[in-house]
mmCIF file of C-alpha atoms and ligand atoms in Angstrom:
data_model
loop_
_atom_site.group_PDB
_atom_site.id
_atom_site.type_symbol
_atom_site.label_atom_id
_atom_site.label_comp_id
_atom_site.label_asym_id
_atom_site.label_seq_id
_atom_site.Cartn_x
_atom_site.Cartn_y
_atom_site.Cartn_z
ATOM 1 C CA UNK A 10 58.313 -40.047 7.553
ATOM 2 C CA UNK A 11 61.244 -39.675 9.741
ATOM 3 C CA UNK A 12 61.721 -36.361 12.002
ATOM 4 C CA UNK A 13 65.600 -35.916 12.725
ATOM 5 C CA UNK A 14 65.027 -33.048 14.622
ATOM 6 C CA UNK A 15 62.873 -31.467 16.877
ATOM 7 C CA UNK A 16 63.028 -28.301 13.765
ATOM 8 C CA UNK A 17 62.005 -30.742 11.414
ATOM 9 C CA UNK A 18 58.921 -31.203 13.449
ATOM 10 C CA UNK A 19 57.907 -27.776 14.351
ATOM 11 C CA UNK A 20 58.565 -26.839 9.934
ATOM 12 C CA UNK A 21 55.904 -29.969 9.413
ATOM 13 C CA UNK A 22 53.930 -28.448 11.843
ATOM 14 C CA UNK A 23 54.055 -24.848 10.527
ATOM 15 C CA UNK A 24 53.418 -26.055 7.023
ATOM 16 C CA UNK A 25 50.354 -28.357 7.969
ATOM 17 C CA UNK A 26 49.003 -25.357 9.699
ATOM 18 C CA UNK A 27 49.478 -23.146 7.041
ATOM 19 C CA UNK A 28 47.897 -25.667 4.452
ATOM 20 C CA UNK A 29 44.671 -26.046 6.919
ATOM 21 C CA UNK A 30 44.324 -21.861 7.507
ATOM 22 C CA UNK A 31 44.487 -21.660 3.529
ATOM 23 C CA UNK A 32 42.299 -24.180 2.008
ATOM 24 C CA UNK A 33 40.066 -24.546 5.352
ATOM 25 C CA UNK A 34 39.900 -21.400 7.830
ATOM 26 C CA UNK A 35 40.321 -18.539 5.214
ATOM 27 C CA UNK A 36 37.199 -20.190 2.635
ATOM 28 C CA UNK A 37 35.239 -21.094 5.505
ATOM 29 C CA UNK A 38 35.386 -17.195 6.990
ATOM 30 C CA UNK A 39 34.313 -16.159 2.954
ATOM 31 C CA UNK A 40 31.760 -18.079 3.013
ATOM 32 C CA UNK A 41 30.119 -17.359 6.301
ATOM 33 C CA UNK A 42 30.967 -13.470 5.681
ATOM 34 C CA UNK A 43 28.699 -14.237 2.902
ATOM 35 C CA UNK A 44 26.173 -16.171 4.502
ATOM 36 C CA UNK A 45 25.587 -13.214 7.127
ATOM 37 C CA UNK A 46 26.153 -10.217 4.898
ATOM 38 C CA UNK A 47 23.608 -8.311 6.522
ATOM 39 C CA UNK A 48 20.384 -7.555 4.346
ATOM 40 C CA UNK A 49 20.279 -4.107 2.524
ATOM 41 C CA UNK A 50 18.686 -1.739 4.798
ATOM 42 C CA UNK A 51 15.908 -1.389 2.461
ATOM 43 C CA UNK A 52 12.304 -2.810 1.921
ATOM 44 C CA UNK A 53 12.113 -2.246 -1.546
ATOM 45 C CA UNK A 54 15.620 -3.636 -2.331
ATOM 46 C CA UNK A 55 14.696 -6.846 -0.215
ATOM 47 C CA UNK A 56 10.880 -7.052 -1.597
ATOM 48 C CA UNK A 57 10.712 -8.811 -5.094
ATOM 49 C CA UNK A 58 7.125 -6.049 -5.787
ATOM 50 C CA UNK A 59 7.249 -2.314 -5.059
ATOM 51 C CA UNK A 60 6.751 -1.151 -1.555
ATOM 52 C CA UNK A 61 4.756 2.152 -0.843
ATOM 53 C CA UNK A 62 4.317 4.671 0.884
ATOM 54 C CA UNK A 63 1.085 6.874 1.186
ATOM 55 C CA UNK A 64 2.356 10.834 1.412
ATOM 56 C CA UNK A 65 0.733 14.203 1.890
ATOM 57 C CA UNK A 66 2.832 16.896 0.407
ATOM 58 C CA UNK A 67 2.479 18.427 3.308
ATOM 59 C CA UNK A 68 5.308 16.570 4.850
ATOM 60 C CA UNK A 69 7.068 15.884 1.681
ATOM 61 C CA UNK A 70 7.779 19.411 1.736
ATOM 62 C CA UNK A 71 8.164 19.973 5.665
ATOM 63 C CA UNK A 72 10.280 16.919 7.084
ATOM 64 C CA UNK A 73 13.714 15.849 5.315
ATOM 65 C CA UNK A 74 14.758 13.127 7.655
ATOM 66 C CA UNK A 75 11.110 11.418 6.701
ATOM 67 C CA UNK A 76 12.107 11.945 2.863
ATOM 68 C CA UNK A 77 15.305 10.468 3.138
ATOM 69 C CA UNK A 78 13.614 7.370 4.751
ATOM 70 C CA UNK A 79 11.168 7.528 2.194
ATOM 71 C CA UNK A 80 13.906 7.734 -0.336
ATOM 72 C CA UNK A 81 15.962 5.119 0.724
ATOM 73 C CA UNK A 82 13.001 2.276 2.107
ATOM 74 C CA UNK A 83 10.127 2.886 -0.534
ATOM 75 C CA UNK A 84 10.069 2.719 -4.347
ATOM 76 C CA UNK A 85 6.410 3.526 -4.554
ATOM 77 C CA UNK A 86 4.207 6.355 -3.261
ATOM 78 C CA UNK A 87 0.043 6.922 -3.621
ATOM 79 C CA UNK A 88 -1.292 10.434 -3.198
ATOM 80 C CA UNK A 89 -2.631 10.324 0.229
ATOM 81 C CA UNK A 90 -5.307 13.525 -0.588
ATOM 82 C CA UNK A 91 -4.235 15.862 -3.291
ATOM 83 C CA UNK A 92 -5.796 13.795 -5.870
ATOM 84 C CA UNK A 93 -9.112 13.269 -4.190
ATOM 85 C CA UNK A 94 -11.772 14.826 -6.243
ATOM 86 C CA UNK A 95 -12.075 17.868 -3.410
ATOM 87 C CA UNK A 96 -8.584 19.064 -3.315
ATOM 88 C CA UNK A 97 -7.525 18.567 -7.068
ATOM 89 C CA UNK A 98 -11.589 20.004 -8.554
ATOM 90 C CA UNK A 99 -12.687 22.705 -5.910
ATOM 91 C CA UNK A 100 -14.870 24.193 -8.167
ATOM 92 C CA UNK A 101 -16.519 23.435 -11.339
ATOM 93 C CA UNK A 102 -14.994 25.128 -14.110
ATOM 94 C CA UNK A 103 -10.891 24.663 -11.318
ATOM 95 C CA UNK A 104 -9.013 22.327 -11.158
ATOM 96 C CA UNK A 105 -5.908 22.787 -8.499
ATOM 97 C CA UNK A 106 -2.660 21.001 -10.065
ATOM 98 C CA UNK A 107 -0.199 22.427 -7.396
ATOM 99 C CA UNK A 108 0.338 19.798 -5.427
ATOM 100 C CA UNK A 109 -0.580 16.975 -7.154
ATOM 101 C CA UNK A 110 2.125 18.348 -9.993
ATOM 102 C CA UNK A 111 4.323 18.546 -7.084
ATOM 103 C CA UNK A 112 3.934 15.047 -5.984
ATOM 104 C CA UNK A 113 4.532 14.146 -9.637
ATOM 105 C CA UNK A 114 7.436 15.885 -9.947
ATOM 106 C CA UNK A 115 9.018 14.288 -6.856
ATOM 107 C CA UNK A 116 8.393 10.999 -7.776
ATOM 108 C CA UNK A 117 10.034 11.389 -11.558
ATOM 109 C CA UNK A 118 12.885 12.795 -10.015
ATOM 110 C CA UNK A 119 13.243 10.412 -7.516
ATOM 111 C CA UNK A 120 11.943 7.574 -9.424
ATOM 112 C CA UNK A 121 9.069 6.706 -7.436
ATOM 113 C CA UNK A 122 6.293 4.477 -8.859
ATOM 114 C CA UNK A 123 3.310 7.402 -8.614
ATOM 115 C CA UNK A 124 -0.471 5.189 -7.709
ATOM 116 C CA UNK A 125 -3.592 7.874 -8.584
ATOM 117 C CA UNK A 126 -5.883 7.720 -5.679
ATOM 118 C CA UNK A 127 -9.098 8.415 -6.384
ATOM 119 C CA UNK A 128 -11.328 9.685 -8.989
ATOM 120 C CA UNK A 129 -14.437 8.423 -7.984
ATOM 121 C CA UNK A 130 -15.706 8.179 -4.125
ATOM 122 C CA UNK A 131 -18.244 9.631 -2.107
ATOM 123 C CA UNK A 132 -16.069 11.201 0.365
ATOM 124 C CA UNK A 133 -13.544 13.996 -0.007
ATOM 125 C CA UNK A 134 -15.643 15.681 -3.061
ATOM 126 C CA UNK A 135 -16.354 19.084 -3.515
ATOM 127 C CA UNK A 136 -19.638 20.405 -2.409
ATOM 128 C CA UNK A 137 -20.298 21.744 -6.012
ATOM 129 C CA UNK A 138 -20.010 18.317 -7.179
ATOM 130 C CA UNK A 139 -22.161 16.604 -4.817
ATOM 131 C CA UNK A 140 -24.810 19.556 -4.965
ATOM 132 C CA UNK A 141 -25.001 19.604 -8.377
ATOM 133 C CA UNK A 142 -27.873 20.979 -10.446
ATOM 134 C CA UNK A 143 -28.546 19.221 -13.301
ATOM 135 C CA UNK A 144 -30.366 16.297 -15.241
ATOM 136 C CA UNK A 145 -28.829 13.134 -15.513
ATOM 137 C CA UNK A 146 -27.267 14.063 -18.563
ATOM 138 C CA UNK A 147 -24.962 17.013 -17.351
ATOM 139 C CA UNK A 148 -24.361 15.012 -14.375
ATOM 140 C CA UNK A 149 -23.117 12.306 -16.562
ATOM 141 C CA UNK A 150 -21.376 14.972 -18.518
ATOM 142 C CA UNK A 151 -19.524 16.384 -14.896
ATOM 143 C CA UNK A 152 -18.770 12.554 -13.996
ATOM 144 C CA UNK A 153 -16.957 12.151 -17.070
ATOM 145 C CA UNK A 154 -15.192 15.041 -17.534
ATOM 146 C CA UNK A 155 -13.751 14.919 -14.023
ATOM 147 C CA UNK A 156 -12.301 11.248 -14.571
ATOM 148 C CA UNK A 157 -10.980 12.239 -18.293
ATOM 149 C CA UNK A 158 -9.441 15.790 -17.105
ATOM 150 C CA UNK A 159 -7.198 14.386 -14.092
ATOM 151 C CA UNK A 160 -6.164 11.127 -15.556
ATOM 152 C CA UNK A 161 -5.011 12.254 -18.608
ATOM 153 C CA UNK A 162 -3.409 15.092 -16.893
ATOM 154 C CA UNK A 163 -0.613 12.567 -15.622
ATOM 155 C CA UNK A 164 -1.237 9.911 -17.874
ATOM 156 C CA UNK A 165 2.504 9.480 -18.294
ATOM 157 C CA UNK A 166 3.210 10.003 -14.600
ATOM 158 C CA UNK A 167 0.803 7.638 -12.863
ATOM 159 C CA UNK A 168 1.155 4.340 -13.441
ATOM 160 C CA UNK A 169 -2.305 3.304 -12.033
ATOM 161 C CA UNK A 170 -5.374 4.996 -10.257
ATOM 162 C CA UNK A 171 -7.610 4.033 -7.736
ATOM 163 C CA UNK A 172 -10.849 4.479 -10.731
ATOM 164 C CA UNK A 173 -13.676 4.260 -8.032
ATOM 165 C CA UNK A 174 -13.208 3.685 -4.297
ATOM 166 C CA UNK A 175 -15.541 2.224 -1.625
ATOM 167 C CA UNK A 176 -18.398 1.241 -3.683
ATOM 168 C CA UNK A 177 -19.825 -1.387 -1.611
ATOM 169 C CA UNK A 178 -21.827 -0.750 1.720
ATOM 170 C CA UNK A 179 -20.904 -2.440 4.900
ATOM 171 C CA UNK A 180 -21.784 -5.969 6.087
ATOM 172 C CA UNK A 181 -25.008 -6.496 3.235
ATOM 173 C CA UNK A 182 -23.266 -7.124 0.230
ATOM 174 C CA UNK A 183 -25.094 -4.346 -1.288
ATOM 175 C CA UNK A 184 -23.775 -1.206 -3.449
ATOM 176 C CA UNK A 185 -23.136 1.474 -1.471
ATOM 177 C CA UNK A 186 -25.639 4.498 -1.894
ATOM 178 C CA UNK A 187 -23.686 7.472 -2.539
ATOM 179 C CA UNK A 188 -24.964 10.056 -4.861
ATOM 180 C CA UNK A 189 -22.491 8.926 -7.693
ATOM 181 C CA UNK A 190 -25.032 5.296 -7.388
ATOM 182 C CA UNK A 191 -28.062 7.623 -7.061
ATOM 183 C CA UNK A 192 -28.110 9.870 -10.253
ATOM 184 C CA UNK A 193 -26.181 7.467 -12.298
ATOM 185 C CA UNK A 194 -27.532 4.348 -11.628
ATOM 186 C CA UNK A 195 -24.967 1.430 -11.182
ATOM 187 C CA UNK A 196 -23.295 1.118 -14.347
ATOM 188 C CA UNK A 197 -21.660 3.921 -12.995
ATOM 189 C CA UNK A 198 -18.435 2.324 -11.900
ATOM 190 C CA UNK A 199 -18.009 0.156 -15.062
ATOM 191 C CA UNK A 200 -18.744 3.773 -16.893
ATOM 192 C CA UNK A 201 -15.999 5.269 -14.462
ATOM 193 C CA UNK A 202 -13.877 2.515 -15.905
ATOM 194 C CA UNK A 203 -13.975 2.500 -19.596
ATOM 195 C CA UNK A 204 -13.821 6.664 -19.761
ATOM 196 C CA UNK A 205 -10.581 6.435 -17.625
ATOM 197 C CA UNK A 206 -9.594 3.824 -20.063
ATOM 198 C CA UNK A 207 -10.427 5.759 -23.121
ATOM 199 C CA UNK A 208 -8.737 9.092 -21.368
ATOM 200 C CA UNK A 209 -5.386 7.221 -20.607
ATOM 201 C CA UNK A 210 -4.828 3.657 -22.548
ATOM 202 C CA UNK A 211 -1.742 2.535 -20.663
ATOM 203 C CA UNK A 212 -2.352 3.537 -17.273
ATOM 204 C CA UNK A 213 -3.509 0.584 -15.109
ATOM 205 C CA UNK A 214 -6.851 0.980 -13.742
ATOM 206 C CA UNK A 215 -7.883 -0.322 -9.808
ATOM 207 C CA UNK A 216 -10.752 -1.131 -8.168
ATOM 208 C CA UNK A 217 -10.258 -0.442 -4.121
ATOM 209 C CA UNK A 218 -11.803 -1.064 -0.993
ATOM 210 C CA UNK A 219 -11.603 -1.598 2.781
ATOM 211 C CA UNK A 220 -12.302 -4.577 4.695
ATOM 212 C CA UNK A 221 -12.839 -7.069 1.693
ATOM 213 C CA UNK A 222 -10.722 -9.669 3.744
ATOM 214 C CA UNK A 223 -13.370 -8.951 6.681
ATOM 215 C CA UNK A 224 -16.462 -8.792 5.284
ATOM 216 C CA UNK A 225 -17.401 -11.510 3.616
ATOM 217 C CA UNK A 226 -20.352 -10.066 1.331
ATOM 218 C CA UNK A 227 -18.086 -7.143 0.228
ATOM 219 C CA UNK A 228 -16.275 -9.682 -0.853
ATOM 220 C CA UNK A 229 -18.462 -11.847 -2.931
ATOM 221 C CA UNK A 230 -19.650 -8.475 -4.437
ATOM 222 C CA UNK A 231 -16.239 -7.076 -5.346
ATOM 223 C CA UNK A 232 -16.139 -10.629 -7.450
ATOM 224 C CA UNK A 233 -18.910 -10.514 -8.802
ATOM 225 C CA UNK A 234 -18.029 -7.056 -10.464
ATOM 226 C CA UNK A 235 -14.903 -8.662 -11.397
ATOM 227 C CA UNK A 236 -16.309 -11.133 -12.843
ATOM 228 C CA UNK A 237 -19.315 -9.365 -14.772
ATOM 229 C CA UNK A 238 -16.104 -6.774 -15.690
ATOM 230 C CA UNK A 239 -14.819 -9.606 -17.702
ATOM 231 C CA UNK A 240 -17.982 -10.989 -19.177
ATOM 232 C CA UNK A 241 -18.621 -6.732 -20.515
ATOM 233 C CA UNK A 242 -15.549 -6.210 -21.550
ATOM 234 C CA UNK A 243 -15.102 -3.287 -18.387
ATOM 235 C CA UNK A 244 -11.227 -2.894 -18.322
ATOM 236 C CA UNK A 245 -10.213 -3.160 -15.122
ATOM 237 C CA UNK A 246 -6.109 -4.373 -14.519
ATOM 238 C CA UNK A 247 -6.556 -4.480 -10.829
ATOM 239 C CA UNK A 248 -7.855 -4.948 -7.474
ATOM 240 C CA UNK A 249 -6.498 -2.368 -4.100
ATOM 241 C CA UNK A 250 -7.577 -3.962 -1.044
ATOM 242 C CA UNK A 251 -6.713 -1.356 1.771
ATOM 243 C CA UNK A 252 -6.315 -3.609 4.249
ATOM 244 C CA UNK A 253 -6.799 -1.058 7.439
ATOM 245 C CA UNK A 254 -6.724 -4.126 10.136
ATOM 246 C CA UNK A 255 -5.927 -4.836 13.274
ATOM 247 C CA UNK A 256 -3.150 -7.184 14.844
ATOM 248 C CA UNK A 257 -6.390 -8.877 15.863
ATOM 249 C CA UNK A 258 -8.961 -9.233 13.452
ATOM 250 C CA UNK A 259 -9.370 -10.096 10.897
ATOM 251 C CA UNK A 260 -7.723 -13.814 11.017
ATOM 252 C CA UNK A 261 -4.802 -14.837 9.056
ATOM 253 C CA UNK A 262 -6.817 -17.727 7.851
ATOM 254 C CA UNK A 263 -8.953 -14.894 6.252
ATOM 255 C CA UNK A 264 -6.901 -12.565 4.690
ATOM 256 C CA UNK A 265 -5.134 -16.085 3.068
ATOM 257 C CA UNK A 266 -8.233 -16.697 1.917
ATOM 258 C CA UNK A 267 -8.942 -13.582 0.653
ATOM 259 C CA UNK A 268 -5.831 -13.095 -1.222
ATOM 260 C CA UNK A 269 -6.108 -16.425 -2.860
ATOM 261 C CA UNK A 270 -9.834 -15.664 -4.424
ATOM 262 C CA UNK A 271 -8.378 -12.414 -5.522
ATOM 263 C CA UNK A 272 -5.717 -13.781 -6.919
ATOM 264 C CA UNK A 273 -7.989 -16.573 -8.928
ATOM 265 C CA UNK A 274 -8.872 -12.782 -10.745
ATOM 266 C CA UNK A 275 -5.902 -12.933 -12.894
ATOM 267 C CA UNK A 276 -5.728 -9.302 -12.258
ATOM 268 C CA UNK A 277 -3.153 -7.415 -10.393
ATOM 269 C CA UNK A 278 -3.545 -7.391 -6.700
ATOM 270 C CA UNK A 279 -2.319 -3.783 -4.504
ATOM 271 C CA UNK A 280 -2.218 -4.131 -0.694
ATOM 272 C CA UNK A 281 -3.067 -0.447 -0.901
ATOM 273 C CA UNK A 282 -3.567 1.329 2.667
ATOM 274 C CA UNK A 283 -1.438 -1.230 4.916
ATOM 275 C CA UNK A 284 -1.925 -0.025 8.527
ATOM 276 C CA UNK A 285 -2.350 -2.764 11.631
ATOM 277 C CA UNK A 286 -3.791 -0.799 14.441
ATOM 278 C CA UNK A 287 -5.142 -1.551 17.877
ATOM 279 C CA UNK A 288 -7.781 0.197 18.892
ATOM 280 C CA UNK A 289 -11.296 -0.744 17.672
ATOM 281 C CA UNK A 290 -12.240 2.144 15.397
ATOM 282 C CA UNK A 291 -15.009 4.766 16.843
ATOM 283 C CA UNK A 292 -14.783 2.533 19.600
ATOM 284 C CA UNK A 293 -13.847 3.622 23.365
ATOM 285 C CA UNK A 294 -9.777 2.771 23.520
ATOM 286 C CA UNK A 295 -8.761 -0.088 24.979
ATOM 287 C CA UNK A 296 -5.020 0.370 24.190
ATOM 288 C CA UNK A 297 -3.837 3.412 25.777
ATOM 289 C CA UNK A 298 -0.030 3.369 25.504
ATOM 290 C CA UNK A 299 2.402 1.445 23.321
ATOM 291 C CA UNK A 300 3.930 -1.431 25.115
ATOM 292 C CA UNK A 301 7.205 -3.845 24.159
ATOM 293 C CA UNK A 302 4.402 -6.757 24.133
ATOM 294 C CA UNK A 303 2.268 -4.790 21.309
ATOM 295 C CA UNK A 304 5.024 -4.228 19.612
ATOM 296 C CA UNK A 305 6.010 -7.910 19.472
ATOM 297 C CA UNK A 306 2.587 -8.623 18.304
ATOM 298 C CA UNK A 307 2.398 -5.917 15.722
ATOM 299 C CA UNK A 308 5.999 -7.251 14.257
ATOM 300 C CA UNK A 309 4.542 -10.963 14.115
ATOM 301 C CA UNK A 310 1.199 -9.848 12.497
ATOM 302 C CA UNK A 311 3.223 -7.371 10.128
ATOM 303 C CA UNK A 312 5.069 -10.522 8.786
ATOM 304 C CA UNK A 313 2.311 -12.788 8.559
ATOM 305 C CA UNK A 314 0.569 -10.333 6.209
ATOM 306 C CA UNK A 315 3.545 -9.762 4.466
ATOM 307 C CA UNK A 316 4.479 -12.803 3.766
ATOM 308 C CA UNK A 317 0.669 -14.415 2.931
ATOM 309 C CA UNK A 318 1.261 -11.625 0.096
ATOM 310 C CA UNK A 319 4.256 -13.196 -0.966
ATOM 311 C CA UNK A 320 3.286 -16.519 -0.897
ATOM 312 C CA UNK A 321 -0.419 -16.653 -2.235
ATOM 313 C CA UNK A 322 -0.061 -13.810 -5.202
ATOM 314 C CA UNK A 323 1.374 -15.335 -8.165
ATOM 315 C CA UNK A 324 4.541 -13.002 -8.911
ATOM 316 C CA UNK A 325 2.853 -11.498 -11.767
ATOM 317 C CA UNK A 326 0.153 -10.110 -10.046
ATOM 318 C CA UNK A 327 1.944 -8.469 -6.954
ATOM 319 C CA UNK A 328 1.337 -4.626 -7.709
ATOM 320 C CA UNK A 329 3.003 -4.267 -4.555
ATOM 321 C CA UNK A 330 2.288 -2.922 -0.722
ATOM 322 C CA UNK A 331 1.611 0.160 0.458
ATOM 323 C CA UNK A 332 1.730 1.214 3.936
ATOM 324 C CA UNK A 333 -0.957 4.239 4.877
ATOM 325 C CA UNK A 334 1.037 6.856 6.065
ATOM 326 C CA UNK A 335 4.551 6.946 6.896
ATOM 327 C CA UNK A 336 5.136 7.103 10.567
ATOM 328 C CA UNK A 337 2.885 6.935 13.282
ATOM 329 C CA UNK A 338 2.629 10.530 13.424
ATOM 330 C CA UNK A 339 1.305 10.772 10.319
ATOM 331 C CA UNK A 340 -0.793 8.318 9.746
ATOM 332 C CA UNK A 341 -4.324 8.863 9.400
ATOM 333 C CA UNK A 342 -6.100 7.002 12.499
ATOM 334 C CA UNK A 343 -5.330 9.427 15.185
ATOM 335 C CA UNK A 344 -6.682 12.574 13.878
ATOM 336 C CA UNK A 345 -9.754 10.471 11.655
ATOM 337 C CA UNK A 346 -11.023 8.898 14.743
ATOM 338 C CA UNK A 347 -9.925 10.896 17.522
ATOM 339 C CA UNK A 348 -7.870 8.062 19.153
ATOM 340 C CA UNK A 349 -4.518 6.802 20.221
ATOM 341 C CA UNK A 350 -2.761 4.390 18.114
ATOM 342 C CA UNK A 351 0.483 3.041 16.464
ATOM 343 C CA UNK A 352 -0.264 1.476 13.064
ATOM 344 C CA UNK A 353 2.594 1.549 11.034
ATOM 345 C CA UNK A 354 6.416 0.273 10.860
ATOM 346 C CA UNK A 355 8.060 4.196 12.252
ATOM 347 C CA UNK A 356 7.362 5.655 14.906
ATOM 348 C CA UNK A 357 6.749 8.985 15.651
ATOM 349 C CA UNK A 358 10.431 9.491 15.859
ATOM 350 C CA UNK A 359 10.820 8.611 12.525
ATOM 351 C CA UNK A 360 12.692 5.381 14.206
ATOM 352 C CA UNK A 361 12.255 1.547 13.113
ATOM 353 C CA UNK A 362 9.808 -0.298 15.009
ATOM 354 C CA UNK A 363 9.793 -3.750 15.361
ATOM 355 C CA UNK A 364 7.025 -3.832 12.725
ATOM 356 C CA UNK A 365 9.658 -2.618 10.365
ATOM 357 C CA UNK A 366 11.503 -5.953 10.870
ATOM 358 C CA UNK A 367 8.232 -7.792 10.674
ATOM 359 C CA UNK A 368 7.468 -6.346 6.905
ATOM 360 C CA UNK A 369 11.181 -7.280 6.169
ATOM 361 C CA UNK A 370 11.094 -10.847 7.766
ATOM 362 C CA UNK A 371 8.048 -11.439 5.906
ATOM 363 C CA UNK A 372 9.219 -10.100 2.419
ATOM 364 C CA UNK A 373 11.886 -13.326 2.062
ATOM 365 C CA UNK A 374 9.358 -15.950 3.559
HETATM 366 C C1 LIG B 4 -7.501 9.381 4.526
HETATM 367 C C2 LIG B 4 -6.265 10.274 4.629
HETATM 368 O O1 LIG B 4 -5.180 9.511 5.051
HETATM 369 C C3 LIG B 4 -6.562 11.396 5.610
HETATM 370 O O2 LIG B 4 -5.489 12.314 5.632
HETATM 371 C C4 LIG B 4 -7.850 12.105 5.234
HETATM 372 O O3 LIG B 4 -8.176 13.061 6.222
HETATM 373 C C5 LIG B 4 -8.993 11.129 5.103
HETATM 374 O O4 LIG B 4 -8.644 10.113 4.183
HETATM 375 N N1 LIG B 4 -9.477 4.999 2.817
HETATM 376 C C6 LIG B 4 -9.008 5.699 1.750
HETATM 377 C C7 LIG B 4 -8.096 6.834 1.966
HETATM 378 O O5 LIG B 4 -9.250 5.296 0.595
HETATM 379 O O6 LIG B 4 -8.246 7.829 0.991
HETATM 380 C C8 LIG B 4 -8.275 7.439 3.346
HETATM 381 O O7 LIG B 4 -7.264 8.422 3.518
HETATM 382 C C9 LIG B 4 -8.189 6.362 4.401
HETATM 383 C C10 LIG B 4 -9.281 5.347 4.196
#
């Protein structure tokens, strides 16, 4: 091609330039706009399984800015007391609805997922309950008309309860001896199981309990329940491991392993009480002050969790996470033990921490 005049060559020029800014430049700047679109500033839009949050109604009802996180960053929410046996059944012949109805409530209007927590445990019960007078027979009775009253109650509001809660001892591998275990015998929990089932057929019924990916008989017992539930017929749909750990113990190699003998259940498997802490608990406080470094290490162990979840649970069976307590401020460490720590992914600002971008990181890995 011949150029006559220097015009000639700067119109080539122009039009070559053009051609490359068109079909190059302007599809290359799409696509990386796309590529880096940043993530929606929500866990439970990023998370393939609900994400939770435990709440007291107490704050519900006192702190907006928390609800509007809650609103936009969670799709799920446990009762974090007002369905314990000593709040909602004070007394024998009262029940107290008010703020468990409120809870329920909230969560229809705001579609949240609404997790029951807990019919049956040893703690939080009313003194009537635990003092009761009576042969086996009317304590049976009492039992069973507790778990059949406040399921079916919300039995189209709850999607799942915690049935029984912590009802393995510590470090033997041996049922914990509560007074449910002691004037029931301990059938009790499969008992617990098939009257919740008979009180509220579609609700999905848990099992839940603390340190099963730390102690390694509580463990092997939770399984074999599991396992005896199946051969009996018990119906249970899933298992709620709390998970209150610390960015140090227990290892990642075994919570994997935890998750994957869980998961060899079939059943549904609910991180249910997520909280990473520091401190030791009832243990004189190492960690005295929240540092950048902790932080880092919090995010990192925040992510591993998170993602082991992801990984090792078959789809199917992710119920979901749910993180104990919404901020720092409220969580329950501090004023339960009497110590100084920062377990969750707010702070007590209400502001991101980098555990926040830990859970998130973790959710696509
Ligand atoms: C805690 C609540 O968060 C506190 O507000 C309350 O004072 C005590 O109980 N395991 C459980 C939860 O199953 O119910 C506990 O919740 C935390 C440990």
């Amino acid at each position: 091609m011949n150029f006559n005049t220097q015009l000639q060559r700067k119109l080539f020029a122009t039009v070559i330039l053009n051609v490359f800014i068109a079909f190059v430049i302007i599809p290359f700047i799409g696509y990386s706009q796309q590529s880096i679109k940043p993530k929606p500033g929500r866990l439970a839009a990023i998370a393939h399984f609900p994400i939770g949050s435990a709440v007291g109604m107490r704050w519900l009802e006192r702190d907006s800015v928390m609800v509007s996180l809650l609103k936009s960053d969670f799709n799920s929410i446990t009762a974090e007391n007002c369905m314990k046996p000593a709040l909602i059944h004070p007394e024998q012949n009262r029940f107290n609805w008010t703020d468990a109805d409120k809870l329920a409530e909230f969560c229809e209007k705001y579609n949240f997922r609404l997790h029951g927590h807990t019919l049956i445990w040893h703690s939080q019960v009313p003194e009537w309950m635990e003092k009761f007078q009576g042969d086996s027979t009317a304590f049976e009775a009492v039992f069973k008309d507790h778990i059949q009253t406040v399921i079916s109650r919300y039995k189209e509001q709850t999607k799942s309860w915690d049935v029984v809660n912590e009802a393995i001892a510590d470090n033997n591998g041996k049922w914990r001896k509560t007074f449910w275990l002691e004037r029931l015998g301990k059938d009790y929990i499969a008992r617990a199981f098939r009257y919740a089932r008979e009180a509220a057929p579609a609700v999905k019924l848990f099992y839940n309990d603390y340190s099963l990916e730390s102690d390694s008989l509580k463990r092997k017992l939770a399984l074999k329940m599991v396992d005896s539930f199946r051969k009996q017929g018990v119906p249970i749909d899933g298992i709620g491991l709390q998970m209150h750990i610390r960015v140090d113990h227990p290892s990642l190699k075994e919570i994997e392993e935890t998750f994957t003998k869980f998961a060899q259940t079939g059943l549904l498997i609910h991180i249910s009480e997520l909280d990473i802490s520091f401190n030791e608990f009832k243990k004189e406080p190492r960690f005295k002050a929240f540092t950048p470094e902790m932080a880092d290490r919090q995010k990192q162990r925040y992510e591993d969790v998170v993602s082991a979840y992801n990984r090792i649970i078959p789809k199917n069976q992710q119920y979901g996470i749910t993180i104990w307590g919404f901020a720092d401020k409220y969580n329950w460490i501090r004023p339960f033990f009497k110590q100084p720590d920062w377990p969750v992914v707010y702070d007590d600002s209400l502001q991101r921490k980098p555990a926040w971008y830990g859970f998130s990181n973790g959710l696509t890995k």
